[in-house]
XYZ file of C-alpha atoms in Angstrom:
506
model
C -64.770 -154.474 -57.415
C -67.587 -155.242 -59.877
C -67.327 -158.346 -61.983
C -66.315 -156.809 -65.230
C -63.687 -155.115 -63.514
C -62.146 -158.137 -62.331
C -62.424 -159.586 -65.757
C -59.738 -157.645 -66.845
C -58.002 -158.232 -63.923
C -55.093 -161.064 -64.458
C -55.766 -163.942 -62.179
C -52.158 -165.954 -61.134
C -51.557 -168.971 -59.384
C -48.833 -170.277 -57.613
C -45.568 -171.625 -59.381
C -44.536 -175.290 -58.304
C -42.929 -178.154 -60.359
C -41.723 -175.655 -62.760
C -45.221 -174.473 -64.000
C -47.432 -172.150 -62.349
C -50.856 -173.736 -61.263
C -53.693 -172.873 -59.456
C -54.179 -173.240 -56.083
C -55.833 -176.011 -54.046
C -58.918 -174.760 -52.473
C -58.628 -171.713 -50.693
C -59.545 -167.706 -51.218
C -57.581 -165.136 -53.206
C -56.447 -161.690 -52.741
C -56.279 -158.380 -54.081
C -52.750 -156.975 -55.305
C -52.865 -153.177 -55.635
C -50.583 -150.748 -57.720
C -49.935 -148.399 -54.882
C -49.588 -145.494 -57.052
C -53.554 -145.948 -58.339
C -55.183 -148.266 -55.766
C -56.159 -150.280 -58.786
C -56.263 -154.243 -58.334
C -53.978 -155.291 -60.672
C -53.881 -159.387 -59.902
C -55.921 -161.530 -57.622
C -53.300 -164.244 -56.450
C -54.461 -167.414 -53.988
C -54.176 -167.052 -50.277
C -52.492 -170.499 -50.211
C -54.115 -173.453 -48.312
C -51.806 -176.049 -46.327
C -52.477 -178.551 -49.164
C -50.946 -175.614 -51.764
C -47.697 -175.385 -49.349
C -47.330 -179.208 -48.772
C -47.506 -179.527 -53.306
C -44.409 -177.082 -52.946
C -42.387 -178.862 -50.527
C -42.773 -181.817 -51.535
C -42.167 -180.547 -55.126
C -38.813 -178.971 -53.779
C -38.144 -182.000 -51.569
C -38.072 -184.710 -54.947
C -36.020 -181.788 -56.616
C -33.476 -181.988 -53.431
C -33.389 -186.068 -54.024
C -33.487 -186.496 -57.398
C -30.327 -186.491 -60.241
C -31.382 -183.918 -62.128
C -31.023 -180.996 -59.541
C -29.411 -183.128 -56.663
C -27.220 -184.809 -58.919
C -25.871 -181.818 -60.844
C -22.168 -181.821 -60.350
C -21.008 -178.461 -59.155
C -19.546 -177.054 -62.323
C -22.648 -177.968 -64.741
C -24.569 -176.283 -61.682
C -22.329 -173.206 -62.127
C -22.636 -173.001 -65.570
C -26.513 -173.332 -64.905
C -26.667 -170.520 -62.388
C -24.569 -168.307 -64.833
C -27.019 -169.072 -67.413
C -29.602 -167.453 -65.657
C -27.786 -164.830 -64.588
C -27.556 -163.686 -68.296
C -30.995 -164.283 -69.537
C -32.055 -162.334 -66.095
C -29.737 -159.259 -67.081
C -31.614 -159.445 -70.247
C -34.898 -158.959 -68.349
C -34.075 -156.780 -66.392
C -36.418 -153.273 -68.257
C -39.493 -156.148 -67.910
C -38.724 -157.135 -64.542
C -38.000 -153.412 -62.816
C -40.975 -151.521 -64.482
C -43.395 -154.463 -63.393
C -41.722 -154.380 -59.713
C -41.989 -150.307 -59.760
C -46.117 -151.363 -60.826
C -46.328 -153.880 -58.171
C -44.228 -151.839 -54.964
C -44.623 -148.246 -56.112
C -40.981 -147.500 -55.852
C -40.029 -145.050 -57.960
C -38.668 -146.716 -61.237
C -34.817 -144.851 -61.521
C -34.931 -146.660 -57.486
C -36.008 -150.279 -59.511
C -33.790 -150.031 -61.789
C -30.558 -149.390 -59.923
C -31.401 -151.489 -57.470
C -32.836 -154.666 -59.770
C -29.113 -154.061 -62.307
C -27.338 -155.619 -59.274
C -28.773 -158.720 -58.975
C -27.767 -160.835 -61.447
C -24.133 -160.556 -59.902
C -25.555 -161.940 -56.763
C -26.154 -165.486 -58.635
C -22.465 -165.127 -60.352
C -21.130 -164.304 -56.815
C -22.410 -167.363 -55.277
C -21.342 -169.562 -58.244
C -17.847 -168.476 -58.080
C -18.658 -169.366 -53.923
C -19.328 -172.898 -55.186
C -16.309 -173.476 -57.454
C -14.073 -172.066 -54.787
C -15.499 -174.421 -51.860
C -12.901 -176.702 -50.284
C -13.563 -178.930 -47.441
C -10.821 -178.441 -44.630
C -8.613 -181.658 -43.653
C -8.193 -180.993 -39.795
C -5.220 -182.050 -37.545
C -5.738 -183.813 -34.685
C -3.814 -186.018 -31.873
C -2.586 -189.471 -33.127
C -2.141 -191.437 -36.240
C -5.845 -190.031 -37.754
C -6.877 -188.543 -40.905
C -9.899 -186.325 -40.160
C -11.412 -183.916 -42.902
C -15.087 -182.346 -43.092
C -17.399 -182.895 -45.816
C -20.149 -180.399 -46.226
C -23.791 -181.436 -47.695
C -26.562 -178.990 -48.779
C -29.348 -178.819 -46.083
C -32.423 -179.535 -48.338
C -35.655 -177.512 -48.694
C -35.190 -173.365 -47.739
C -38.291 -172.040 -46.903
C -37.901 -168.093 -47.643
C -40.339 -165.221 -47.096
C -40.022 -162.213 -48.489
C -41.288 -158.646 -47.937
C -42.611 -156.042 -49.908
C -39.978 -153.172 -49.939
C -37.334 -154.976 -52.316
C -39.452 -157.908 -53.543
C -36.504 -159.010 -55.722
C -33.405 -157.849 -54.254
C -34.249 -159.940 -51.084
C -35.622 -162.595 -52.690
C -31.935 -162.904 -54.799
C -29.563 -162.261 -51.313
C -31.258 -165.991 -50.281
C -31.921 -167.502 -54.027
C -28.255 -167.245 -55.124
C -27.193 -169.101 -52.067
C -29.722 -171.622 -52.208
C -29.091 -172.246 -55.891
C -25.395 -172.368 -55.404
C -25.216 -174.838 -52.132
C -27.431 -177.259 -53.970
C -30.600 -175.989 -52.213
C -34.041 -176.229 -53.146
C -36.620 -173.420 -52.096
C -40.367 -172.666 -51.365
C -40.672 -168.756 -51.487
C -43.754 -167.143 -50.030
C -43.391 -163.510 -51.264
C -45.634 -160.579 -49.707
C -49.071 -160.498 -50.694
C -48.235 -157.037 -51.729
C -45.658 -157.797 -54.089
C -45.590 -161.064 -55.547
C -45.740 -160.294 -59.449
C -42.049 -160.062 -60.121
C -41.267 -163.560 -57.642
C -43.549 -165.237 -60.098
C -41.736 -163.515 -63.137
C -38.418 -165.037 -62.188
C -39.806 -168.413 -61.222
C -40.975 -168.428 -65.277
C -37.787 -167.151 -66.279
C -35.585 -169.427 -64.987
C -37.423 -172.529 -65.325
C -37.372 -171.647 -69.203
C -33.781 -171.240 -68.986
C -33.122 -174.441 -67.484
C -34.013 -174.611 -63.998
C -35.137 -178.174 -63.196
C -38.700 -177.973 -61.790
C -39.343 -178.069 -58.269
C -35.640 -176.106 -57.460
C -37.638 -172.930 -56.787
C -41.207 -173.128 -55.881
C -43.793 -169.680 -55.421
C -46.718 -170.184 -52.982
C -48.748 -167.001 -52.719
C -50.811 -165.566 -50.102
C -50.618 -163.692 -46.750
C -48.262 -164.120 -43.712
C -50.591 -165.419 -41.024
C -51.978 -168.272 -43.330
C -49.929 -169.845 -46.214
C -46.034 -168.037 -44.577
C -47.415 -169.931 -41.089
C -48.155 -172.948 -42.980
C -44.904 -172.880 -44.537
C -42.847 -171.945 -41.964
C -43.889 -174.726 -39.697
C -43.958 -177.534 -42.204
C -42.480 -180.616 -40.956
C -40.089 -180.911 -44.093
C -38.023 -177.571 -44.450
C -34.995 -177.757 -43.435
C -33.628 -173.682 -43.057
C -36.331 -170.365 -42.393
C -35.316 -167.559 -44.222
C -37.396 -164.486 -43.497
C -37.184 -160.652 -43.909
C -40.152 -158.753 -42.058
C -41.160 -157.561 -38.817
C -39.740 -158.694 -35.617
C -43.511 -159.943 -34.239
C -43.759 -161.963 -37.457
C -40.040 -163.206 -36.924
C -41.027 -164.689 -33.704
C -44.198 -166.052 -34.752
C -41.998 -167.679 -37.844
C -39.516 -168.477 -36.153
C -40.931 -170.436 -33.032
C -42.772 -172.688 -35.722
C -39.857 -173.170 -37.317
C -37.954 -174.312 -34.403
C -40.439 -177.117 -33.609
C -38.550 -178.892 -36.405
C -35.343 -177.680 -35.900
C -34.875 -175.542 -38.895
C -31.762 -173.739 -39.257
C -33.250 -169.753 -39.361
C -31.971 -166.598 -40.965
C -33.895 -163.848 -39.622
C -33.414 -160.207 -40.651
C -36.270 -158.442 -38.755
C -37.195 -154.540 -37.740
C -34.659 -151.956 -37.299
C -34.826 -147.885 -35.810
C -30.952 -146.868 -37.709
C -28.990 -144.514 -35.870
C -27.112 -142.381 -37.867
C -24.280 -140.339 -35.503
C -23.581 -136.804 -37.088
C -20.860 -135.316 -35.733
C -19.376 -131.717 -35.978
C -16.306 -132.291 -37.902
C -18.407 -133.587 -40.883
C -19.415 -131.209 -43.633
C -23.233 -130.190 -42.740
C -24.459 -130.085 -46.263
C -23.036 -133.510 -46.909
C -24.063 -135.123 -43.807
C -28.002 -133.514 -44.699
C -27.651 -135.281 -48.253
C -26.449 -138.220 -46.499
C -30.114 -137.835 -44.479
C -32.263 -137.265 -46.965
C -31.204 -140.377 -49.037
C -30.840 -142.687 -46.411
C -34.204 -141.677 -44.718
C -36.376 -141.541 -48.020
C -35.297 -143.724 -50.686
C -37.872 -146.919 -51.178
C -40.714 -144.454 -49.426
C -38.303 -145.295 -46.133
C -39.801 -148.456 -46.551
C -36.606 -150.202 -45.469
C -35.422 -151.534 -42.325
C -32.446 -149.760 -42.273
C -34.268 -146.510 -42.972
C -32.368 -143.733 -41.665
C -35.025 -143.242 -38.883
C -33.086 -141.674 -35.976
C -30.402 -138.795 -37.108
C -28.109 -137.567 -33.516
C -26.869 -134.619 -34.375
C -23.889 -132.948 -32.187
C -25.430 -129.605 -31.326
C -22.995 -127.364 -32.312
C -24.308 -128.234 -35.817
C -27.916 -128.985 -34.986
C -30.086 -125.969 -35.581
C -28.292 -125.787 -39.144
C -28.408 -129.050 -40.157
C -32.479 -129.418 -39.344
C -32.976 -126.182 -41.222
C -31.397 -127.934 -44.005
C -32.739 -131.355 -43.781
C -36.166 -129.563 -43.534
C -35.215 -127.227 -46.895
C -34.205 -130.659 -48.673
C -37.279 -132.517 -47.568
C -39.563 -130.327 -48.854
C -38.379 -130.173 -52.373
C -37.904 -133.688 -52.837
C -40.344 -134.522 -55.750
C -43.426 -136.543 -55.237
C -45.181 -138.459 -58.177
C -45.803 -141.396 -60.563
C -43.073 -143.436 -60.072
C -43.122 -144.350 -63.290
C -41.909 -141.144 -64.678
C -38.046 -140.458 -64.541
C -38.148 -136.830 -62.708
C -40.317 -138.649 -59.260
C -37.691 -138.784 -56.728
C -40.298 -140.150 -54.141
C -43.445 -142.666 -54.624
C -46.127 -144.131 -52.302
C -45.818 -146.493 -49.854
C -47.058 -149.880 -50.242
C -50.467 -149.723 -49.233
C -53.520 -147.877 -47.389
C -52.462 -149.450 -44.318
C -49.079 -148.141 -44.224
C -50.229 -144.811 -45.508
C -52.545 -145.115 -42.119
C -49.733 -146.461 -39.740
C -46.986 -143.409 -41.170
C -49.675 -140.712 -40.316
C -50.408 -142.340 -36.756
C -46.583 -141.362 -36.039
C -46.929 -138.086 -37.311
C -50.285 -137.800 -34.308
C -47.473 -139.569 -32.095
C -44.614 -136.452 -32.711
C -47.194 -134.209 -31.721
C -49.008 -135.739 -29.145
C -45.133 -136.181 -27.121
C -44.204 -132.406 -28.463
C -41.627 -132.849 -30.662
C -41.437 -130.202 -33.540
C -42.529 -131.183 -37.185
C -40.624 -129.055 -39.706
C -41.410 -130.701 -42.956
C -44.162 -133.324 -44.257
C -46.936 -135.252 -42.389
C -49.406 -134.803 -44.054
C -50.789 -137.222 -47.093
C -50.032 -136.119 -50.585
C -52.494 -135.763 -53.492
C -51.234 -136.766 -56.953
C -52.676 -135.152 -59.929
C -53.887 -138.542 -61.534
C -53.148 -140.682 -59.139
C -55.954 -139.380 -56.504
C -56.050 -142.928 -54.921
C -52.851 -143.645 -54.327
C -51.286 -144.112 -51.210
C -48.327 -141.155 -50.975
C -47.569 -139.301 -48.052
C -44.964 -136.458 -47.725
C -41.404 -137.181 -46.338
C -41.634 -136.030 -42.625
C -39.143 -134.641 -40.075
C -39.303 -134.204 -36.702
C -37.082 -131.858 -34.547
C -36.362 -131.502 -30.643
C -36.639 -135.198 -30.577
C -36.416 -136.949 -26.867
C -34.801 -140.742 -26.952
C -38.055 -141.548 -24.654
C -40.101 -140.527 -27.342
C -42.599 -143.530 -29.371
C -41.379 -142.110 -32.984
C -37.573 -141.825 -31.620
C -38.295 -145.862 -30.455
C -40.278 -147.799 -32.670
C -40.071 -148.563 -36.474
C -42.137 -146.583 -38.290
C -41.546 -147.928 -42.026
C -42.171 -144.766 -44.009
C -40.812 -141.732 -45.101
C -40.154 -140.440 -41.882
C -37.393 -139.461 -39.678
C -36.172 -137.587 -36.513
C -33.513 -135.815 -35.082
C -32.150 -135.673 -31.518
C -29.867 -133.468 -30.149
C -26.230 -134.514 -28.395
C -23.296 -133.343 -26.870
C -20.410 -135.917 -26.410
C -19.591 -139.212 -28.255
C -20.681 -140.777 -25.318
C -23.865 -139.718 -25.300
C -23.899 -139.822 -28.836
C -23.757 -143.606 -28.606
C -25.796 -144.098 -25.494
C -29.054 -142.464 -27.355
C -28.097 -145.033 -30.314
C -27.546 -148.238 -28.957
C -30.678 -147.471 -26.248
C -32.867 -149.209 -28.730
C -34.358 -153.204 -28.943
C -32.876 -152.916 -32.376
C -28.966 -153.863 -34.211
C -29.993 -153.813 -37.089
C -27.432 -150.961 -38.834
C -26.049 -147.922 -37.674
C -24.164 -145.158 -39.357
C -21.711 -142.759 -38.791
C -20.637 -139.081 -40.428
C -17.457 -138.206 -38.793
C -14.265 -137.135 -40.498
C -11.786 -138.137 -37.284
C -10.783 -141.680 -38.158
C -9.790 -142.711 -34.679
C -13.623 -141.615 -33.857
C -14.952 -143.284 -36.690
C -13.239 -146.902 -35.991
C -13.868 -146.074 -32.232
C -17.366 -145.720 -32.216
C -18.186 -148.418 -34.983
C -16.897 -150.703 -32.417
C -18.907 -149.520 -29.786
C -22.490 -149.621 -31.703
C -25.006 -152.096 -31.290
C -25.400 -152.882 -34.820
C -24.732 -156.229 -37.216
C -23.833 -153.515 -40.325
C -21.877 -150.177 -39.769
C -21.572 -147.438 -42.733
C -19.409 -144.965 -42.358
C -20.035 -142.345 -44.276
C -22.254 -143.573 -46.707
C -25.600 -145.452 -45.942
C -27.282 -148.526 -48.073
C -24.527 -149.762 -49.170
C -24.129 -153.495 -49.510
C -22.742 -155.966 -51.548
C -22.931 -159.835 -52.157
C -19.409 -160.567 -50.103
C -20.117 -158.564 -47.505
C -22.435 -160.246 -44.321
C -25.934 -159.075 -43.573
C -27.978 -158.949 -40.684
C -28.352 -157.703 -37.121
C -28.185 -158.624 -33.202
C -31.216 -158.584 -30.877
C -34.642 -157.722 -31.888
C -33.382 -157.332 -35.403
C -33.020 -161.105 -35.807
C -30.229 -163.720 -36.258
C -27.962 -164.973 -38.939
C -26.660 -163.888 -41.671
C -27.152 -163.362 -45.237
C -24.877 -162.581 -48.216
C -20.920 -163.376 -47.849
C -19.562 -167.042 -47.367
C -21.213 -167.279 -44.139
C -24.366 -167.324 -45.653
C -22.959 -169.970 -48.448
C -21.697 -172.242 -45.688
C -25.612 -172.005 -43.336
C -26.775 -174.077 -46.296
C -24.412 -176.716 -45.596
C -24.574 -179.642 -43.034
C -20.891 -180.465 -41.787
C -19.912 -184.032 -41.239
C -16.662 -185.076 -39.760
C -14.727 -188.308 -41.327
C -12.337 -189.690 -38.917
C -9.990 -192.411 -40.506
C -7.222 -194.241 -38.531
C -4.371 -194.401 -40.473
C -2.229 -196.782 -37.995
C -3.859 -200.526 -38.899
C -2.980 -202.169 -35.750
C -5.091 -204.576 -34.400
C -7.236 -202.984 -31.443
C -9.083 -204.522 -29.024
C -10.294 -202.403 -25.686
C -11.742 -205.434 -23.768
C -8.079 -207.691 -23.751
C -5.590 -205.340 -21.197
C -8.558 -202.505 -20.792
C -6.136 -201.506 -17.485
C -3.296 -200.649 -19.744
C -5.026 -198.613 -22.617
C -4.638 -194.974 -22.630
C -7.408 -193.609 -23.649
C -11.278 -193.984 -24.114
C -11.382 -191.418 -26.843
């Protein structure tokens, strides 16, 4: 990039203390808009002294009255606050995310109109809390009282920038939290956005804290500083370890929602054309840029042959384009290296002979000759042994495998590393509860696919990471529990005069 080109390029800093600054030392990076290629920011790659300035920043924030002593209702009426001013935002905030993530900008703004009721949810969470008064043996009063954990460290991917960032912010804000977010390097315009928007809405500084930069520098530096007291991370399941381990060195509580390779069950009682709609949308929407992509479709094979022919039919007329304008039904994926890594899986399908019947091939925008689109891609005549039937390929990109019984059925889905989610198309309901039970999976639709909501638990079992997120089980991980044990008897008590005759030790 030449020098007057980067002159008009907007140069951003990091947001701590409630102001964005720039960063201590330390090289930048290029953000991209993936539909052009252009550079559209140059944002720090954060230095250890730029992460320590945030945690320390969220650390006085933790201690101090006007964020730690907030009582709970002026808190509520606080995160509330927000939540209006960010509905208000919301046409800024979802065309600059479809700029910054390519995602076509009807996707944005369905997905980005939800969030605000993610803060309210967690605010009614807080109002609602009661400790629990326990009973136990003898003349005792014991109850619990529950105290916010301190400083969440939180990274966040590129695929929903903002929806991800809000399933952790709303419970951090709520519990009493503070945060230091380290958003993609990909993605971080519309983190920064909503830093600025609620600090000039009220937030006291240093509550929620932006460091920029990539994973293996500034996300390492944060995930293993000394002072953080929970690891909240969405990516990979390599990078989850990586995080993670460093993380445990100081015996941070960890929320880990890692890589995923969906099974989606089709069997032949479910209507065919449904079940291919189903696919389509569950496989493709975000660029399949999702980790609970619809990447693996088993399809009983009395049905199989039709429903490829119409998966492949549907495929191939989804609409590929700006995804700025309202009529694109499918953008590009984040960048040139996961154009490269989507089109090494398509070599992959062929190399094991599976059969490609729509896609793999890079797509050509009028316009838009640099961007990084590539065509939705199915494979057929799939084997379960198979590299693109096994690991997570993170694009627009799916297979299907055949089956015969429900037992097989679920053997080919749960023969994976993976739990993240699974899905189901069955009309039996005996099936349907029968098999959900059986699936290796932390989330289970049935009929339907991407759904969540903010009461409702998130997250997976084995390779597709630990804890959860939304519900009240991620409200209470941001709590410490201490127990209060009061005798209520008064007697006088003394162990060492008649120890022979006392009862008990404990």
């Amino acid at each position: 990039m030449n020098a007057k080109a980067e002159a008009a390029v907007a140069a951003r800093g990091n947001f701590i203390d409630g102001r964005e600054v720039e960063s201590i030392g330390g090289g930048t990076v290029e953000v991209k808009n993936p539909a052009t290629g252009a550079v559209i920011a140059i944002i720090p790659d954060s230095t250890r002294e730029d992460v320590d300035a945030a945690v320390k920043s969220a650390r006085a924030a933790f201690n101090g009255d006007a964020w730690g002593g907030m009582a709970i209702r002026e808190r509520v009426k606080l995160i509330n606050r927000i939540a209006d001013a960010f509905e208000t935002a919301l046409p800024e905030l979802y065309q600059l995310e479809t700029q910054n993530n390519g995602r076509p900008v009807n996707e944005t703004r369905a997905q980005l109109g939800r969030l605000p009721d993610f803060l309210r949810y967690f605010g009614g969470l807080a109002l609602a809390r009661r400790d629990d008064v326990i009973p136990v043996e003898g003349n005792y009063l014991n109850y619990t009282r529950r105290t916010p954990i301190g400083v969440v460290a939180n990274c966040t991917p590129f695929n929903h920038p903002l929806m991800i960032l809000c399933k952790s912010l709303a419970a951090v804000l709520a519990s009493g939290c503070t945060t230091v977010v380290k958003p993609s390097e990909y993605t971080p315009l519309t983190t920064l956005r909503l830093a600025k928007l609620m600090s000039d809405n009220g937030l006291p500084p240093g509550v929620f804290n932006v460091v920029n930069g990539i994973g293996a520098s500034s996300g390492r530096f944060l995930a293993e500083h000394h002072d953080i007291n929970k690891l909240v991370l969405t990516g990979g399941t390599e990078a989850g370890r990586i995080a993670g381990s460093a993380a445990a060195k100081v015996f941070a509580h960890q929320t880990l929602e890692l890589g995923g390779k969906t099974p989606v069950m089709v069997f032949d009682d479910y209507d065919v054309e449904q079940a291919v709609n189903y696919a389509a949308f569950g496989a493709f929407v975000g660029a399949g840029q999702t980790c609970v992509c619809a990447a693996r479709h088993i399809v009983q094979k009395t049905i199989y042959d039709e429903f490829v022919e119409r998966l492949a039919a549907k495929t191939k007329a989804i609409r590929i384009g700006d995804p700025r304008d309202p009529e694109t039904q499918l953008g590009p994926v984040v960048s040139q290296r996961q154009l490269d890594r989507v089109l090494s899986f398509v070599q992959a399908g062929h190399d094991d002979g599976a059969r490609l019947v729509a896609g793999g091939q890079r797509r050509i925008v009028p316009g838009h000759e640099n961007g990084f689109f590539v065509e939705p891609t199915v494979f057929a005549d799939v084997a379960p042994h198979m590299r693109i039937a096994r690991e997570e390929v993170f694009g627009p990109f799916t297979v299907v495998i055949p089956f015969e019984t429900e037992e097989e059925a679920l053997a080919i889905a749960n023969d994976s590393p993976f739990g993240l989610a699974a899905a189901i198309r069955t009309r039996d309901v005996h099936r349907a509860h029968r098999v959900a039970a059986k699936v290796k999976a932390g989330i289970v639709w049935i009929n339907d696919h991407h759904r969540l909501d903010p009461a409702s638990p998130w997250g997976g079992v084995d390779d597709s990471g630990i804890g959860r997120e939304f519900g009240i089980e991620s409200f209470n991980d941001h709590f410490d529990v201490k127990s209060v044990m009061l005798s209520t008897e008064g007697k006088p008590f003394d162990w060492y005069k008649g120890t022979s005759q006392q009862p008990r030790l404990n």
